[in-house]
C-alpha positions as CSV (number, residue, x, y, z in Angstrom):
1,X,-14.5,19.2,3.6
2,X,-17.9,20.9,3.7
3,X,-21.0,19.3,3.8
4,X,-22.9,19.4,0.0
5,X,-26.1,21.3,1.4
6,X,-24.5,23.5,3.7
7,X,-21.3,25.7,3.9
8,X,-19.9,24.7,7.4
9,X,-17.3,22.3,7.7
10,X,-18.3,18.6,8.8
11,X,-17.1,17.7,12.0
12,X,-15.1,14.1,12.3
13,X,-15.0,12.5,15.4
14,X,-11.6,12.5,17.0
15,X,-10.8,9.0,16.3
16,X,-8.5,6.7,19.1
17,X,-6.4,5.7,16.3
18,X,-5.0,9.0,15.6
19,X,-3.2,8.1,18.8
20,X,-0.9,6.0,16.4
21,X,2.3,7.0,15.5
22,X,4.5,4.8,14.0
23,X,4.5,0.8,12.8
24,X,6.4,-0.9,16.1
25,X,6.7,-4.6,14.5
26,X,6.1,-5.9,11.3
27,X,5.4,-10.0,10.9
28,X,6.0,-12.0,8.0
29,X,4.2,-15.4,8.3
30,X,6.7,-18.2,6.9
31,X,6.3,-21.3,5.0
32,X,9.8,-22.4,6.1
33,X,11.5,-20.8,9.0
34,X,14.7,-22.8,8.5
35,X,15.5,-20.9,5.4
36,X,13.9,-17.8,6.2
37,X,16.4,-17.7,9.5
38,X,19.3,-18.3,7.9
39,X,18.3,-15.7,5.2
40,X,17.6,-12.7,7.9
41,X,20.4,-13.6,10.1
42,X,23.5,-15.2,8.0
43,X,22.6,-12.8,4.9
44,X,20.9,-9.7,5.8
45,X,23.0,-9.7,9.0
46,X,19.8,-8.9,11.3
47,X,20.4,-9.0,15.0
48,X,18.2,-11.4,16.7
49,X,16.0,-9.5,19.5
50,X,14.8,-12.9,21.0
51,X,13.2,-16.2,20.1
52,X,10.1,-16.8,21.5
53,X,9.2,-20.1,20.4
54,X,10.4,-22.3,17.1
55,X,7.8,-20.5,16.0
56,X,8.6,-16.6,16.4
57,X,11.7,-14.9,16.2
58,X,12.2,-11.2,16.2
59,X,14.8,-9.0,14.8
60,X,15.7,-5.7,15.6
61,X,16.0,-2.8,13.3
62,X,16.8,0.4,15.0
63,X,13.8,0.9,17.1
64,X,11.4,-1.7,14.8
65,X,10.8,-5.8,15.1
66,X,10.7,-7.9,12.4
67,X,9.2,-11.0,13.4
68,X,9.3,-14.2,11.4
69,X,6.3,-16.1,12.9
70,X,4.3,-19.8,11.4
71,X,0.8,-18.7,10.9
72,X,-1.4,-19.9,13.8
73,X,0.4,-18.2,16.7
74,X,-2.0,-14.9,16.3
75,X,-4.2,-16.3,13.4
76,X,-5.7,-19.6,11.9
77,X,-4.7,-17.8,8.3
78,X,-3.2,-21.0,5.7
79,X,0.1,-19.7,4.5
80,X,0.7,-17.9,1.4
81,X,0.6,-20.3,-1.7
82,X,4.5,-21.1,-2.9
83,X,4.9,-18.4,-5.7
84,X,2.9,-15.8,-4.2
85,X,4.9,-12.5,-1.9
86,X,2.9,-12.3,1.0
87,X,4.6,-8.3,1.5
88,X,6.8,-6.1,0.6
89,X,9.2,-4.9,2.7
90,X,11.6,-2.2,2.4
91,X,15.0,-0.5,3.9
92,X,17.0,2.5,4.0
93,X,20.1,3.1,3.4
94,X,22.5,5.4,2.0
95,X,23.1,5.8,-1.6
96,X,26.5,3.8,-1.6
97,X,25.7,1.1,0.4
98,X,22.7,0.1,-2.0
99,X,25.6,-1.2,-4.2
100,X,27.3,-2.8,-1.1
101,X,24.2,-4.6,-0.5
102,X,23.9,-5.7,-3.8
103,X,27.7,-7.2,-3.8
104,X,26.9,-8.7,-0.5
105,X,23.5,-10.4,-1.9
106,X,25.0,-11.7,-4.8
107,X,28.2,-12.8,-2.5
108,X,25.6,-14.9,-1.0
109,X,24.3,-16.4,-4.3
110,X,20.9,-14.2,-3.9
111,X,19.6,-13.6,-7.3
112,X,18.4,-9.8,-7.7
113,X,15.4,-8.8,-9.5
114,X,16.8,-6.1,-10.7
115,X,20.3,-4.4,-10.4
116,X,20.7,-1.3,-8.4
117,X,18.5,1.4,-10.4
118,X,18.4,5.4,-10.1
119,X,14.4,5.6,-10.2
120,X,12.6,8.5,-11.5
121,X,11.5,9.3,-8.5
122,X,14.6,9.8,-6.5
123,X,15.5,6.5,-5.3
124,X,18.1,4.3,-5.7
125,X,16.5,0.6,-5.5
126,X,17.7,-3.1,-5.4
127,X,14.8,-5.7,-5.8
128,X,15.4,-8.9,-4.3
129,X,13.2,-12.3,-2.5
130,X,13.6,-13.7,0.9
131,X,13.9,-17.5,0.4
132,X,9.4,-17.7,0.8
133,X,9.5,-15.3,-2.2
134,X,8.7,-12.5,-0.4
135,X,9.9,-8.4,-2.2
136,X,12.8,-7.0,-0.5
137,X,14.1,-4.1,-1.6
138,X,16.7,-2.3,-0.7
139,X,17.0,1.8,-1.0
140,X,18.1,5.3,-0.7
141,X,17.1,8.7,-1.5
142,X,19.4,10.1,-4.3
């Protein structure tokens, strides 16, 4: 990027967080951590990491966390109105196994949002919601 007045490039200041290299945990703040439980570890299979409290519970998925976690452990935030997706969450898989998963869902009584798709773009996709309503989706790189 050059400066507008001059020709010489403008400086940026090494920032710290350019010492960041990858997302370690992800938390999804729950409205009811009963269902979400059962959904992450009787549906999706996810291996519980530990359980801190009633109110955080981690998974682990490869070297990420997924925590399910009632707000007001690390913020004051209300939870996400009933109807609304609070994220968006995806994972990788192979090509094959995105129609497992959708057999496996639907085994489960999980409705899908949409049936496993080729996308444009060179994914294979599987749309799905956690039991808060949350996007799941489930993928691979065709």
């Amino acid at each position: 990027m050059k400066d507008e007045m001059t020709t010489e490039p403008i400086q940026r200041s090494r920032s710290p967080f350019r010492a960041i290299r990858a997302i370690d945990y992800t938390v999804i703040f729950v409205r009811d951590m009963a269902a979400m439980r059962r959904f992450y570890e009787d549906v999706l299979a996810f291996p519980l990491l530990r359980e801190l409290s009633p109110n955080w519970i981690e998974y682990g998925l490869g070297p990420n966390t997924l925590a399910l976690a009632r707000p007001g452990r690390t913020a004051t935030d209300a939870p996400t109105p009933a109807g609304s997706a609070a994220l968006q969450l995806a994972f990788k898989v192979s090509a094959a196994e995105v129609d497992a998963c959708a057999d496996e869902l639907a085994r489960h009584g999980v409705a899908l949002l949409s049936p496993p798709t080729n996308q444009s773009f060179g994914h294979r996709t599987l749309f799905f919601r956690d039991p808060d309503g949350n996007l799941l989706e489930i993928y691979a790189e065709i």
